[in-house]
């Protein structure tokens, strides 16, 4: 007699959907959205810094003046005017290209998805930093890629480790489809590659004839000096560049872009049309009008200053509160610091205690495809106010102290084996409630 | 009638609770079309609303701490607001797995101990663990003394697994239970208590595809196979139903509860725990039992609501 599995299609799903299941960690994040909790978890841009009245006026003008276009299907590649404007923005990180090589996407996440769809068959290898962006790992997993992590040092992706990984892949016959990197203000590590480092990485990629997928959502959000030059600025044939308005305007607009070599671009447009027909015209025209009518450069400065202040609040609080043995990266831009806990603490196991203490973070294992990162966690400083950041770090430090106390209590626990009775056979149906 | 469907809360079962709230609210729309159904979260605003006659009755679907212990229910009792389910004192008894195990029919709870972390710290964990493992035997189950959804629960087949399991379990609460593992057919028995008569619905048999009824198996559709009624002989099914009603009554529970048991290969019934705000999600056990009994979730809850306000 068959029982009820509550899903009549459970045996029909694709293999790639096997990982799409409920998880206790994901459920814990439901608490993080409550105002009582200081969430240092999500990477939500602080959109309250925008002038919402001005945005309302812009959106109204889009509908009033361009309604028949804004509310209609559009080009699969994206609005031509916006693509011109995107090149102006990309020029700030040294990217020079032609509007024909730009594909507008529903956030750069869609660009990531399209590039992977176009390049990767199941089992193909992609090289990623160690750790890497959780959203990218999700895409690579969904296309059943073989994800290989490559070590980073204080300046991001380690060229020597990259060379070794490419060499090993070559000798083992693996097909490496691209190197995925976030060179500026890395998510989650908070690290930035210097120009020389970018040149070294590019030279290695060229030597092995492997393209680079450069993800650059934070490039304009540095706290000091000029924005780092994109790797794409050094090579327009071997680098596919992902950009986004999510952090420099607003994530809710869902507008990003890909700048790709001509052949790749052709395929991306066709793949984009198959996926969504076209990006939202309304969002594109809103962004385009914002860029043409507003002082967006000044708005980026506002964001830079706001995030710098929050970064400082985080660093000062960690310096003041964190227990001995805890270390962290010092980001020069972007949203994140990467924390390493005193051994042998496990950030995933610690999360329920943190949620009970009304502070949330993202455990490090989420940023690896292979189970690494248990002693790490990512802290985001982009969304909470500075005083809340300090309070969150204070709470987190208390959680780490409590966890250290637990480890001290049980870490050295050894049972007397002579007192251990024989183990009975295990039936999986047990009192696990 | 203004009915507050209370779900959410601030503990690790918030997401499950929100799903329970949505499911019950949806079901009540059909069966109580004349009522004003208000989905509310447990927050300061809700507590303020208790001072202002905002609701005629509350349906508490907060799982875990605050929702299933005495906290929320004592607030509602204090304010004199009718609510579905067990009162504060009986909920407190049921929510603490150790206390509940001590009150259920003698000999039906597997041997256990329940300790706070401070006891291990002050007395020395190795000494205590040696004594506990020797006394209870292996395999044993380590679980937080309160809370649900299998969070922080681990089966330990070796002595070296016990300390790491305790570290995990203490992440969910200050007291932890170490209990002899029992094996057999895992069952959930819903008890509906209307007009002074507690009735057990058909027991739901739980067969996780992956072998363990953990969080993933509980809340991923397709990850567990259910048989309702359970594939047991009629006599055993009757004994299980009678047992569940006796647990409901001995703990002084009201309206609705879910008693979880294991029936071993000898036909022995073992008590695991009882829930006073059982899950009502798409993959939860109580809705399956209600449907197997030929009832509807909305009708059962509307009956309980009208009983609460009488």
XYZ file of C-alpha atoms in Angstrom:
743
model
C 0.000 0.000 0.000
C 1.437 3.342 -1.029
C 1.273 6.174 1.411
C 0.746 9.855 0.814
C 3.831 11.948 0.107
C 1.815 15.166 -0.149
C 3.267 15.965 -3.559
C 1.962 13.968 -6.509
C 4.866 15.086 -8.705
C 7.657 14.198 -6.321
C 9.103 11.606 -8.698
C 8.855 13.894 -11.706
C 11.266 16.654 -10.750
C 14.539 17.169 -12.584
C 17.724 16.093 -10.903
C 18.752 19.731 -10.618
C 15.731 20.364 -8.379
C 16.802 17.808 -5.795
C 18.504 20.445 -3.680
C 15.442 22.715 -3.576
C 14.261 21.609 -0.150
C 13.328 23.047 3.226
C 16.208 23.853 5.530
C 16.369 24.749 9.187
C 18.912 27.489 8.450
C 16.677 29.128 5.876
C 13.769 28.943 8.332
C 15.839 30.742 10.969
C 16.163 33.717 8.643
C 12.399 34.235 8.895
C 13.161 35.661 12.334
C 15.859 37.967 10.975
C 13.287 40.146 9.246
C 11.677 41.102 12.557
C 12.563 44.606 13.798
C 13.694 43.261 17.183
C 16.524 41.439 15.443
C 19.672 43.239 14.340
C 20.213 41.636 10.983
C 23.803 41.663 9.879
C 22.838 38.918 7.449
C 21.243 40.262 4.287
C 23.002 42.440 1.736
C 20.110 44.834 1.314
C 21.091 48.261 -0.045
C 19.921 51.158 2.094
C 17.332 52.488 -0.355
C 15.988 54.894 2.266
C 18.909 57.117 1.282
C 17.180 57.780 -2.021
C 14.756 60.659 -2.526
C 11.550 58.652 -2.859
C 9.525 61.710 -3.886
C 11.833 62.297 -6.814
C 11.551 58.653 -7.726
C 7.788 58.907 -7.654
C 7.953 61.894 -10.004
C 10.282 60.056 -12.359
C 8.059 56.975 -12.422
C 5.007 59.169 -13.065
C 6.771 60.913 -15.943
C 7.745 57.570 -17.439
C 4.121 56.458 -17.499
C 2.793 59.826 -18.610
C 5.361 60.604 -21.319
C 6.443 57.142 -22.435
C 3.535 54.991 -21.301
C 2.976 53.170 -24.557
C 6.600 52.085 -24.512
C 6.976 51.553 -20.769
C 3.937 49.303 -20.578
C 4.741 47.331 -23.706
C 7.142 44.492 -24.571
C 10.551 45.740 -25.591
C 13.836 44.657 -27.060
C 15.291 41.428 -25.719
C 18.689 43.092 -25.520
C 17.393 46.074 -23.610
C 16.541 49.709 -24.249
C 19.142 51.312 -26.588
C 19.302 54.585 -24.662
C 19.856 52.790 -21.395
C 22.602 50.718 -22.974
C 24.363 53.944 -23.938
C 24.016 55.203 -20.389
C 25.328 51.909 -19.014
C 28.520 52.456 -20.972
C 28.907 55.849 -19.338
C 28.691 54.213 -15.910
C 30.926 51.311 -16.861
C 33.443 53.840 -18.092
C 33.998 54.814 -14.466
C 35.700 51.441 -13.934
C 37.541 51.700 -17.232
C 35.252 49.536 -19.344
C 35.063 50.768 -22.934
C 32.646 49.027 -25.226
C 29.879 49.466 -27.749
C 26.157 49.606 -26.865
C 25.657 46.542 -29.067
C 27.757 44.524 -26.643
C 25.519 45.373 -23.689
C 22.644 43.121 -22.657
C 20.227 44.490 -20.058
C 19.069 41.894 -17.527
C 16.732 41.623 -14.538
C 19.571 42.323 -12.123
C 23.074 40.963 -12.646
C 21.832 37.707 -11.097
C 20.002 37.043 -14.367
C 23.201 37.816 -16.252
C 24.978 35.233 -14.127
C 22.254 32.730 -14.932
C 22.375 33.448 -18.664
C 26.148 33.186 -18.918
C 26.101 29.877 -17.060
C 23.256 28.585 -19.208
C 25.132 29.503 -22.379
C 28.488 28.081 -21.294
C 27.921 25.136 -18.975
C 26.775 21.595 -19.531
C 26.242 19.380 -16.480
C 29.609 18.379 -15.059
C 31.527 21.304 -16.542
C 33.903 23.011 -14.146
C 33.769 26.624 -13.005
C 36.483 28.086 -10.820
C 35.343 30.387 -8.042
C 36.975 32.185 -5.189
C 37.137 30.630 -1.756
C 34.621 31.753 -0.453
C 32.278 32.956 -3.229
C 28.927 34.680 -3.670
C 26.120 32.410 -2.477
C 23.825 33.465 -5.320
C 26.407 32.450 -7.899
C 26.889 29.071 -6.254
C 23.134 28.561 -6.444
C 23.191 29.251 -10.181
C 26.153 26.954 -10.776
C 24.463 24.224 -8.741
C 21.240 24.567 -10.696
C 23.169 23.973 -13.945
C 24.901 21.007 -12.296
C 28.381 22.511 -12.625
C 31.423 21.161 -10.880
C 32.444 24.080 -8.649
C 36.107 24.282 -7.677
C 37.121 26.822 -5.041
C 40.429 28.647 -5.472
C 42.197 30.143 -2.474
C 42.357 33.861 -1.790
C 44.937 35.851 0.101
C 44.700 39.358 1.521
C 44.346 40.717 -2.015
C 41.661 38.348 -3.224
C 42.048 35.523 -5.726
C 45.519 33.989 -5.397
C 47.247 33.744 -8.812
C 49.405 30.819 -7.789
C 46.377 28.874 -6.555
C 44.524 29.783 -9.751
C 47.340 28.499 -11.904
C 47.456 25.261 -9.927
C 43.689 24.780 -10.147
C 43.706 25.355 -13.917
C 46.686 23.026 -14.289
C 44.990 20.301 -12.284
C 41.774 20.695 -14.240
C 43.690 20.462 -17.504
C 45.600 17.353 -16.462
C 42.428 15.680 -15.213
C 40.557 16.443 -18.428
C 37.996 18.711 -16.761
C 36.387 21.307 -18.988
C 36.830 24.642 -17.217
C 34.248 26.997 -18.696
C 35.110 30.188 -16.860
C 36.721 31.752 -13.821
C 34.099 33.551 -11.733
C 35.536 36.417 -9.706
C 34.334 39.438 -7.740
C 37.458 41.587 -7.856
C 36.193 44.680 -6.037
C 34.909 44.658 -2.440
C 34.256 40.955 -2.609
C 31.053 39.325 -1.412
C 31.469 37.807 1.150
C 35.181 38.300 1.839
C 35.330 42.100 1.642
C 38.652 41.921 -0.265
C 39.783 43.838 -3.351
C 42.269 42.859 -6.023
C 44.901 45.476 -6.832
C 45.597 46.333 -10.468
C 48.719 44.196 -10.628
C 46.784 41.266 -9.185
C 44.087 41.721 -11.821
C 46.723 41.682 -14.548
C 48.241 38.481 -13.167
C 44.867 36.762 -13.024
C 44.023 37.866 -16.546
C 47.388 36.662 -17.862
C 46.812 33.221 -16.336
C 43.299 33.034 -17.755
C 44.649 33.981 -21.185
C 47.431 31.421 -20.889
C 44.904 28.666 -20.230
C 42.418 30.137 -22.719
C 39.628 30.329 -20.150
C 37.283 33.346 -20.015
C 36.771 35.378 -16.863
C 33.277 36.146 -15.602
C 33.774 39.385 -13.707
C 30.991 40.262 -11.252
C 31.246 43.923 -10.259
C 28.161 45.143 -8.374
C 30.163 47.060 -5.750
C 32.918 48.601 -7.912
C 31.613 52.154 -7.522
C 31.109 51.818 -3.777
C 34.706 52.238 -2.628
C 35.406 54.374 0.408
C 38.639 55.934 -0.789
C 40.133 57.081 -4.058
C 39.126 56.183 -7.569
C 37.045 53.083 -8.338
C 39.232 50.053 -9.104
C 39.631 49.413 -12.812
C 37.653 46.394 -13.951
C 39.488 43.384 -15.370
C 37.313 43.884 -18.417
C 39.106 47.217 -18.946
C 42.251 45.177 -19.655
C 40.737 42.716 -22.122
C 37.458 43.023 -23.967
C 37.565 39.565 -25.570
C 38.410 37.320 -22.635
C 36.247 38.921 -19.962
C 32.468 38.925 -19.546
C 31.448 41.759 -17.269
C 28.389 41.836 -14.984
C 27.117 45.169 -13.687
C 24.132 46.215 -11.623
C 22.025 49.205 -10.641
C 20.954 47.403 -7.467
C 23.592 48.968 -5.247
C 24.071 52.349 -6.923
C 20.366 53.085 -7.431
C 17.856 50.544 -6.090
C 17.684 46.760 -5.990
C 13.904 46.729 -6.397
C 14.216 48.012 -9.945
C 15.884 44.730 -10.961
C 18.064 46.164 -13.671
C 21.555 44.905 -14.343
C 23.666 44.282 -17.396
C 26.202 42.087 -19.111
C 28.967 43.398 -21.342
C 30.280 40.554 -23.445
C 32.343 39.837 -26.537
C 30.223 39.901 -29.677
C 29.737 36.146 -30.088
C 28.825 35.659 -26.453
C 26.472 38.620 -26.559
C 24.573 37.093 -29.498
C 23.911 33.953 -27.512
C 23.040 35.846 -24.332
C 20.368 37.868 -26.145
C 18.763 34.723 -27.543
C 18.939 33.033 -24.129
C 17.460 36.134 -22.472
C 14.587 36.213 -24.934
C 13.898 32.547 -24.268
C 13.872 33.205 -20.523
C 11.883 36.446 -20.227
C 11.269 37.784 -23.757
C 12.620 41.142 -22.610
C 13.638 43.005 -19.471
C 10.985 45.249 -17.895
C 10.571 48.334 -20.035
C 9.077 50.246 -17.143
C 12.119 49.615 -14.932
C 14.552 50.363 -17.743
C 12.914 53.664 -18.629
C 12.751 54.629 -14.964
C 16.461 53.983 -14.589
C 17.210 55.760 -17.841
C 15.253 58.849 -16.846
C 16.822 58.817 -13.389
C 20.262 58.769 -14.968
C 19.441 61.594 -17.346
C 17.620 63.860 -14.889
C 19.220 63.230 -11.514
C 22.698 63.807 -10.152
C 23.405 60.102 -9.840
C 27.115 60.695 -9.286
C 26.228 62.642 -6.163
C 23.862 59.881 -5.042
C 26.694 57.366 -5.339
C 28.803 59.632 -3.115
C 25.957 59.644 -0.591
C 25.932 55.850 -0.630
C 29.723 55.693 -0.318
C 29.726 57.944 2.713
C 26.788 56.141 4.322
C 28.351 52.713 3.901
C 31.765 53.955 5.020
C 30.226 55.227 8.245
C 28.544 51.856 8.785
C 31.713 49.961 7.962
C 33.495 52.046 10.592
C 30.754 51.323 13.124
C 31.122 47.603 12.486
C 34.896 47.615 12.758
C 34.885 49.708 15.919
C 32.298 47.468 17.554
C 34.198 44.325 16.617
C 37.366 45.811 18.022
C 35.542 46.646 21.246
C 33.478 43.506 21.781
C 34.747 40.484 19.893
C 36.388 37.760 21.992
C 40.079 37.066 21.601
C 40.778 34.784 18.682
C 38.096 36.271 16.447
C 39.453 37.863 13.264
C 37.855 39.772 10.385
C 38.608 41.428 7.087
C 38.634 45.223 6.719
C 36.676 46.122 3.578
C 37.613 49.249 1.617
C 34.182 49.366 0.010
C 31.045 47.357 -0.547
C 28.872 45.750 2.106
C 30.694 42.935 3.888
C 33.283 41.798 6.374
C 34.285 38.144 6.628
C 34.739 36.919 10.173
C 36.721 33.917 11.360
C 35.658 32.527 14.741
C 37.998 31.109 17.341
C 38.511 27.390 16.668
C 36.629 25.109 16.927
C 33.442 27.171 16.879
C 30.930 26.348 14.163
C 29.031 29.338 12.804
C 26.160 27.225 11.483
C 25.595 25.496 14.812
C 25.843 28.859 16.560
C 23.097 30.503 14.482
C 20.091 29.338 16.572
C 21.684 30.876 19.673
C 22.321 34.077 17.730
C 18.720 34.242 16.560
C 17.566 33.704 20.150
C 19.823 36.625 21.087
C 18.213 38.715 18.332
C 21.174 39.048 16.009
C 21.530 37.431 12.587
C 24.450 36.700 10.273
C 25.085 34.344 7.379
C 27.105 31.215 8.268
C 30.220 30.746 6.152
C 29.248 27.360 4.738
C 26.710 29.088 2.493
C 29.571 30.595 0.515
C 31.147 27.286 -0.370
C 29.965 24.488 -2.602
C 31.976 21.893 -0.737
C 31.143 22.290 2.958
C 34.069 24.545 3.894
C 33.549 27.701 5.927
C 32.179 26.265 9.151
C 34.298 28.609 11.274
C 33.392 31.671 9.206
C 30.469 34.029 8.990
C 29.580 37.041 6.877
C 28.532 40.315 8.447
C 26.737 42.942 6.367
C 26.820 46.542 7.504
C 24.844 48.033 4.628
C 21.358 48.151 6.113
C 21.233 48.775 9.903
C 21.957 52.179 11.394
C 25.414 52.515 13.007
C 24.071 52.282 16.569
C 22.168 49.124 15.673
C 25.286 47.674 14.089
C 27.150 48.243 17.354
C 24.338 46.623 19.305
C 24.276 43.691 16.916
C 27.993 43.115 17.295
C 27.662 43.342 21.077
C 24.991 40.653 20.993
C 27.022 38.524 18.606
C 30.054 38.757 20.851
C 27.906 37.480 23.712
C 26.774 34.584 21.555
C 30.370 33.707 20.687
C 31.296 33.867 24.380
C 28.411 31.543 25.247
C 29.428 29.152 22.498
C 33.016 29.164 23.751
C 31.656 28.339 27.193
C 29.791 25.381 25.675
C 32.915 24.167 23.919
C 34.880 24.531 27.123
C 32.210 22.512 28.907
C 31.977 19.701 26.396
C 35.015 20.015 24.184
C 37.235 17.834 26.342
C 34.444 15.460 27.322
C 35.634 11.868 27.113
C 33.403 9.023 28.135
C 34.689 5.921 29.805
C 34.441 3.339 27.042
C 34.192 0.501 29.547
C 30.895 1.938 30.680
C 29.532 2.006 27.151
C 26.936 -0.675 26.494
C 26.799 -2.379 23.103
C 25.032 -0.449 20.359
C 21.742 -1.915 19.247
C 20.886 -2.156 15.582
C 19.491 1.071 14.218
C 16.068 1.352 12.766
C 15.682 4.777 11.187
C 12.306 5.291 12.839
C 13.293 6.611 16.177
C 12.277 9.165 18.766
C 13.903 12.069 16.954
C 11.461 14.710 18.018
C -16.761 37.950 15.504
C -13.195 39.203 15.314
C -10.834 36.243 15.216
C -7.090 36.802 15.627
C -5.030 34.146 13.862
C -1.807 34.539 15.796
C 1.343 33.228 14.113
C 5.012 34.098 13.702
C 6.823 34.910 16.911
C 10.530 35.279 17.478
C 11.865 31.766 17.846
C 13.357 29.287 15.402
C 9.921 27.976 14.445
C 8.662 31.349 13.196
C 8.577 30.296 9.567
C 6.670 27.110 10.368
C 4.239 29.098 12.491
C 3.589 31.618 9.722
C 2.768 28.770 7.384
C 0.435 27.248 9.986
C -1.306 30.597 10.363
C -1.848 31.005 6.645
C -3.230 27.475 6.331
C -5.726 27.874 9.178
C -6.748 31.336 8.045
C -7.395 30.039 4.550
C -9.486 27.164 5.899
C -11.534 29.449 8.147
C -12.448 31.792 5.300
C -14.775 29.110 3.987
C -16.174 27.887 7.304
C -16.514 31.258 9.078
C -17.419 33.620 6.283
C -19.258 35.870 8.733
C -16.200 36.318 10.949
C -13.524 38.952 10.621
C -10.286 36.955 10.344
C -7.222 38.962 11.296
C -3.763 37.466 10.768
C -1.442 38.937 13.387
C 2.146 38.454 14.449
C 3.180 38.180 18.060
C 4.753 41.554 18.727
C 4.411 44.596 20.954
C 1.492 45.864 18.886
C -0.410 42.646 19.491
C 0.220 42.833 23.225
C -1.067 46.413 23.223
C -4.169 45.286 21.370
C -5.035 42.943 24.235
C -5.951 46.036 26.266
C -8.500 47.283 23.783
C -11.053 44.605 22.973
C -9.528 44.224 19.512
C -10.363 40.557 19.268
C -13.181 38.313 20.459
C -11.062 35.188 20.295
C -7.462 34.238 19.562
C -6.232 31.197 17.645
C -2.655 30.769 18.955
C -0.500 29.130 16.295
C 2.843 30.254 17.664
C 5.015 27.169 17.902
C 7.768 26.721 20.455
C 8.825 29.064 23.235
C 6.275 31.713 24.260
C 3.566 30.179 22.081
C 3.406 26.686 23.519
C 4.659 27.291 27.037
C 2.768 29.330 29.622
C 3.885 32.761 28.411
C 1.351 33.754 25.776
C -1.482 31.744 27.264
C -1.093 33.309 30.692
C -1.248 36.765 29.084
C -4.477 35.823 27.338
C -5.891 34.378 30.556
C -4.876 37.499 32.440
C -6.721 39.667 29.943
C -9.719 37.329 29.877
C -9.533 36.869 26.125
C -10.895 33.523 24.932
C -8.486 31.409 22.941
C -8.351 27.983 21.365
C -6.327 25.368 23.147
C -4.772 24.479 26.440
C -4.480 26.841 29.364
C -1.192 28.226 30.618
C -0.566 25.673 33.366
C -1.276 22.610 31.272
C 0.643 24.002 28.300
C 3.651 24.526 30.549
C 3.454 20.892 31.639
C 3.166 19.648 28.096
C 5.849 21.900 26.636
C 8.565 20.654 28.963
C 9.350 17.210 27.560
C 10.772 16.113 30.882
C 7.747 17.142 32.929
C 5.341 15.680 30.389
C 7.268 12.390 30.328
C 6.952 12.220 34.096
C 3.168 12.625 33.987
C 2.165 10.281 31.180
C 1.005 6.728 32.000
C 3.747 4.987 34.007
C 6.435 3.193 32.070
C 5.482 4.668 28.714
C 8.245 7.278 28.478
C 11.698 5.972 27.520
C 14.276 6.493 30.321
C 15.776 9.965 30.247
C 17.589 12.674 32.154
C 17.290 16.430 31.615
C 20.057 18.821 32.650
C 20.969 22.487 32.255
C 24.335 23.413 30.800
C 25.454 24.779 34.155
C 25.223 21.281 35.641
C 27.686 19.943 33.071
C 29.961 22.955 33.548
C 30.043 22.761 37.323
C 30.167 19.001 37.761
C 32.309 18.173 34.755
C 30.840 16.909 31.517
C 32.985 13.746 31.182
C 31.887 12.470 34.594
C 28.202 13.139 33.900
C 28.254 11.724 30.388
C 29.943 8.541 31.511
C 27.287 8.067 34.134
C 24.387 8.943 31.815
C 25.529 6.741 28.953
C 26.093 3.888 31.333
C 22.634 4.352 32.827
C 20.553 5.031 29.718
C 22.527 3.081 27.185
C 23.206 3.651 23.533
C 21.811 4.649 21.190
C 20.280 7.664 22.814
C 18.579 10.802 21.580
C 19.744 14.265 22.570
C 17.111 16.983 22.293
C 16.285 20.394 23.711
C 13.843 19.982 26.602
C 11.398 22.225 24.762
C 10.771 23.227 21.190
C 9.782 21.313 18.116
C 10.382 20.689 14.425
C 13.275 18.380 15.374
C 15.549 21.405 15.735
C 18.636 20.536 17.767
C 17.731 16.843 17.899
C 20.324 14.155 17.222
C 20.460 10.380 17.455
C 23.734 9.251 19.042
C 24.877 5.736 18.297
C 28.338 6.192 19.752
C 29.517 7.755 22.995
C 31.728 10.182 21.066
C 28.641 11.669 19.380
C 26.967 12.737 22.597
C 29.040 15.812 23.496
C 28.765 17.373 19.996
C 25.018 16.650 20.071
C 24.741 18.461 23.394
C 26.609 21.455 22.018
C 24.095 21.573 19.167
C 21.036 21.088 21.394
C 22.068 23.778 23.885
C 21.950 26.218 20.966
C 18.156 25.892 21.127
C 17.623 26.116 24.874
C 19.094 26.037 28.340
C 18.041 22.506 29.253
C 18.621 19.353 27.277
C 17.173 15.869 27.503
C 19.168 12.685 26.941
C 16.747 9.857 26.329
C 17.022 6.217 25.430
C 16.278 5.775 21.731
C 13.325 3.596 20.877
C 12.547 2.235 17.459
C 9.469 1.136 15.637
C 6.491 2.713 13.941
C 6.381 6.467 14.471
C 2.897 7.885 14.900
C 1.233 11.225 15.475
C -2.184 11.145 17.094
C -4.397 14.218 16.989
C -6.825 14.671 19.854
C -9.827 16.959 19.369
C -11.613 17.937 22.550
C -15.146 19.252 21.937
C -17.999 19.508 24.432
C -16.008 17.727 27.105
C -15.273 14.696 24.973
C -11.701 14.101 23.844
C -11.515 12.030 20.675
C -8.456 10.696 18.896
C -8.402 11.073 15.122
C -6.861 8.363 12.929
C -3.149 8.063 13.811
C -0.754 9.224 11.080
C 2.184 6.905 10.422
C 5.376 8.695 9.473
C 7.912 7.119 7.106
C 10.665 9.570 6.156
C 12.157 8.739 2.742
C 15.627 9.601 4.016
C 15.181 7.587 7.203
C 15.105 10.448 9.700
C 12.136 12.703 10.384
C 14.209 15.866 10.638
C 13.386 19.448 9.641
C 13.901 18.735 5.960
C 11.678 15.642 6.084
C 8.980 17.558 7.947
C 8.675 20.564 5.686
C 9.642 19.366 2.217
C 6.636 17.951 0.378
C 7.552 14.516 -0.875
C 10.328 13.883 1.624
C 8.137 11.777 3.909
C 5.502 9.179 3.209
C 2.438 9.192 5.452
C -0.083 6.456 6.072
C -3.401 7.476 7.598
C -4.616 5.522 9.392
C -1.353 3.873 10.331
C -0.635 0.351 9.062
C -1.214 -1.295 12.426
C -3.714 -3.908 13.468
C -7.063 -2.574 14.773
C -6.305 -3.519 18.352
C -3.013 -1.622 18.370
C -4.634 1.364 16.669
C -7.313 1.421 19.353
C -4.722 1.209 22.117
C -2.748 4.053 20.535
C -5.863 6.221 20.298
C -6.834 5.498 23.897
C -3.287 6.233 24.994
C -3.288 9.616 23.216
C -6.571 10.584 24.849
C -5.206 9.551 28.243
C -2.123 11.741 27.722
C -4.331 14.656 26.682
C -6.452 14.201 29.793
C -3.721 13.509 32.339
C -1.929 16.689 31.281
C -5.175 18.644 31.513
C -5.069 19.743 27.874
C -7.923 21.416 26.030
C -9.356 21.672 22.520
C -6.549 20.238 20.410
C -3.293 18.432 20.929
C -1.011 16.092 19.028
C 0.573 13.187 20.851
C 3.650 11.656 19.207
C 4.477 8.039 20.005
C 6.444 5.071 18.743
C 5.006 1.575 18.712
C 7.845 -0.930 18.943
C 7.978 -4.420 17.487
C 6.399 -5.827 20.660
C 3.421 -3.518 20.289
C 4.595 -1.373 23.200
C 3.593 2.312 23.043
C 6.360 4.803 23.834
C 5.669 8.461 24.528
C 7.782 11.017 22.698
C 6.099 14.368 23.220
C 2.840 16.250 23.064
C 2.147 19.515 21.223
C -0.479 22.044 22.283
C -0.088 24.193 19.150
C 0.677 21.495 16.590
C 1.862 22.405 13.107
C -0.856 23.145 10.557
C 1.326 23.563 7.460
C 0.817 21.879 4.113
C 3.060 19.018 5.243
C 1.921 18.841 8.867
C 0.317 15.870 10.552
C -2.865 17.257 12.124
C -4.464 18.361 8.820
C -3.878 14.861 7.457
C -5.550 13.317 10.483
C -8.502 15.709 10.192
C -9.008 14.853 6.542
C -8.645 11.103 7.215
C -11.408 11.438 9.789
C -13.699 12.846 7.109
C -13.549 16.334 8.587
C -12.288 19.670 7.310
C -9.675 21.876 8.914
C -11.905 24.927 8.706
C -14.868 23.201 10.312
C -12.768 21.757 13.163
C -11.236 25.132 13.932
C -14.535 26.973 13.720
C -16.043 24.439 16.146
C -13.124 25.041 18.507
C -13.508 28.809 18.145
C -17.198 28.734 19.011
C -16.422 26.452 21.954
C -13.772 28.888 23.196
C -16.139 31.877 23.185
C -19.058 30.045 24.813
